[in-house]
Amino acid sequence: MYCLLKCAPLILAVAVCHGWLFGDFVGKQKELDEISLWPLPQKFQSSAVAFKLSPASFQIVHAKQSSAGPSCSILVNAFRRYFEYMFGDLKKHEKSRKKVYDSDLAELQVWITSADPECDGYPSLQTDESYELSVDEPSAVLKAANVWGALRGLETFSQLVYRDDYGANNINKTDISDFPRFAHRGILLDSSRHFLPLKVILANLEAMAMNKFNVFHWHIVDDPSFPYMSRTFPDLSQKGAYHPFTHVYTPSDVKMVIEFARMRGIRVIPEFDTPGHTQSWGNGIKGLLTPCYSGSSPSGTFGPVNPILNSSYDFMTQFFKEISTVFPDAYIHLGGDEVDFSCWKSNPDIQKFMVQQGFGTDYSKLESFYIQRLLDIVAATKKGYMVWQEVFDNGVKLKADTQIHVWKERPQYQDEMAKVTAAGFNALLSTPWYLNRISYGQDWVNIYKADPQNFTGTDAQKKLVIGGEACLWGEYVDATNLTPRLWPRASAVAERLWSDKSVTDVGNAYKRLVQHRCRMVKRGIPAEPLFVGHCRQEYMGL
Amino acid sequence: MYCLLKCAPLILAVAVCHGWLFGDFVGKQKELDEISLWPLPQKFQSSAVAFKLSPASFQIVHAKQSSAGPSCSILVNAFRRYFEYMFGDLKKHEKSRKKVYDSDLAELQVWITSADPECDGYPSLQTDESYELSVDEPSAVLKAANVWGALRGLETFSQLVYRDDYGANNINKTDISDFPRFAHRGILLDSSRHFLPLKVILANLEAMAMNKFNVFHWHIVDDPSFPYMSRTFPDLSQKGAYHPFTHVYTPSDVKMVIEFARMRGIRVIPEFDTPGHTQSWGNGIKGLLTPCYSGSSPSGTFGPVNPILNSSYDFMTQFFKEISTVFPDAYIHLGGDEVDFSCWKSNPDIQKFMVQQGFGTDYSKLESFYIQRLLDIVAATKKGYMVWQEVFDNGVKLKADTQIHVWKERPQYQDEMAKVTAAGFNALLSTPWYLNRISYGQDWVNIYKADPQNFTGTDAQKKLVIGGEACLWGEYVDATNLTPRLWPRASAVAERLWSDKSVTDVGNAYKRLVQHRCRMVKRGIPAEPLFVGHCRQEYMGL
């Protein structure tokens, strides 16, 4: 009886370990090095018994008992995608179906157990992403309640396949029972500071699926540009985008992003940040922004959304009505961060309003006044909302299911996480994961070490932490450098949010992550190197 | 009479300014913004008078008086390349030759004035890269002593062409007289820590030409891998490369790099660093490296090249004989940095040798002993050599034409530059230009501010500064991220080394560099953004 944990140098360090018979490990070291699961599954057992997979005969099929069948496009697409990942570079050379040997693994059966496989649905915060995977002859079986768990299991299965020294595809006898630690595992991309062509967004959705991320937080507009093409207010992008045709997301583009994400079990949560960060909105909507004053006359510049005009709220009502139908997810991110009060302070009408409302000189009360009304407008669309931490910090009255997005470095994010959850709100962490911030060397290590539940609080508080997001703000990234800057650094966040809390060994993570980044490179994602070394297949997609 | 300097907001801030009549500048502001020369020429005059260029009829031709003609492949290649840069995206749509208007610029005449245009030569440290460019109707004239100056002038000419609001190509009446401030303007790439596929190297040579760099310092081998395929010692790469076939530079690859560089007026200086940084050499050459000892017996690990064996020097003699024929440049970089003495200290044979030589316990004397013999070996091949500063610091006897490459942060590089030049040696600066070191934000500014002549010394000392190199060491870069990490940060070094000393205005540089990086993007180089914004043509080469 050997336990995998005894084979400590192996990459397959595991959380669970209860007695399997293993074969000759020593000779298999090399092959096992190639199996680098990322993120590490919750429960994992493997043996050195290896099966061969023939690209010519291996199939991914619906299990007989499965509630999903050939009409389930989300699975059919995934079968094709993972077959390509595993054998894409081989199948061209296969002329005929090979003889099937006894040791072959003939197929992977995908078994959806719920009555509704959710083939045509969208993933949500409540989605069950768990799956069970058993690799044994003659068939491997992947069992999941619905298609979302199956997608995660397919990724894991594809990561188990490795080439031996003769180039043959192998997979070891394996049992996996897996589920995410946190329900919300996101990536924020910012398409306002630089416009991101559709293919950059799609490539990153691909990479997200390889890392079991499930939320694309689309920070779609901001001060510099408004690339979202609104049907209700076409002037927003017509006048607010860097270019009205080449630097916009048309309704069709947005649909494509949402569908591409859905196929990978990824939610798309758009952020329309107000009342600050709205300079680009002002180009298309006259009177929306506060006119700033220089002394007693308007200076010609504009500040945040004008919170004292009914027209502002009328606009928001119509605008968010559109947004709530365009984006199927149950949540919208409403921003609410970094409101600069200087313009409001300069404006005599605002000053008068402050007096009328009894706000004194506390402009955060005015901010809260605006946010409060906005939240009511969005709540009427039946959407839930996410907000940046300032909204909570300023004491705005929030619906119980509001998600507070923690991002500030001061006060310490641990204190903020404690406060937010003590108040009974769901909390999301991003502070340690601002991946736009770069430094020399292996900065993935600190990214990896941060833990969203690492604060002082009760178990009930800890349960209110629904996850986190890696943010790549757009000041210094565009299509030229975004993908290698994000990957594999974001992979460190992916494992933190998926794997068991106890998975913290940096040395072990390094070995797996090196292989995982090579796997991403092989699949066409230009993920940058962690350190000195090479991949069998280097990046050629220049 | 208007002087261009009066039009301060214009991007075309200029070093020289003596009386030209200008047209209506205000209306031309936009077009002029598009003309962002980088690096800024030494002497420059422009007027608002604009000529149209028709892709269908415009030609780059040899001037009648030119000593070069259609058989000068270096020029013919350059004509084609720059025509593509200027009109590549247009000419597909041109069906017929357009009517030529009076205001058209019909052609650019390239006039090589020396008897020998050097069409089949290689650029060198002594190369005259100056050129004169006059853009006026009906023809523009580019005058240079040889092809190398013409290459620089063609780059400048192509940067002068801009599109107006109707998409038409324009160029303004312009006079330029230009030459480099420093003769050695290099980029170091490291193909050992990560193997760099040929196309990465070629793409960077392209980008170098766009920035008037003229030296590719190829740090081709180092501890981690030995990708250079030697005809004399094939085992070096066979056993020392990451992979003996896929991760090596064949003789043909090396030739291609040299020729591709020559076409762009770029010297290729290979670095074969010894006695340290040679772990990968030891795989292919038994006995070359010093066996390290643990107590009284060999530990199985190896240190620097073994300096006490004749076989080491025999090997170096043969090896550098090959290198001196493969690489046509007059210089070889011999490294000599960061020799770790611990292994030498542990070895009893070395200890004995130290006693015999009367070196005491000063191992830098042993290092100098080795380097001295190596320099004699290389000198016998008639090559000049470059070395890292340690070789100078250790007092090795050096040929008068030796170039000392300053890279250390301590002591201050200014002091080292002063010392090296006071001793009468040529100095090259790299310390402030280790571009592998990254930090968040606009780090190009400090890169731009550094000046190789900014040290205390006589005019004679300053003249010994032949230039500098931007170094991109390979720990964290490979094909996935190298190009956007290097560009446009290296462009800051390019201007420092080419333009006049007085060109130091960061605000002005920012505006031009933003446009220059968009130009590189348009030409297919994924140069990363400096800050928030967009290019007319975004990078699509994903």
Short mmCIF file of C-alpha atoms in Angstrom, two decimals, chain B residues 139 226 234 279 293 360 384 390 454 475:
data_model
loop_
_atom_site.label_atom_id
_atom_site.label_comp_id
_atom_site.label_asym_id
_atom_site.label_seq_id
_atom_site.Cartn_x
_atom_site.Cartn_y
_atom_site.Cartn_z
CA SER B 139 10.93 65.22 -56.02
CA PHE B 226 23.35 26.46 -25.33
CA PRO B 234 28.15 19.94 -32.26
CA GLN B 279 26.90 25.61 -17.04
CA TYR B 293 34.56 19.70 -4.23
CA GLY B 360 47.61 33.98 -2.62
CA GLY B 384 38.13 43.25 -31.34
CA GLU B 390 34.39 43.34 -14.19
CA ASN B 454 26.37 62.44 -17.71
CA GLU B 475 14.52 35.26 -16.98
#
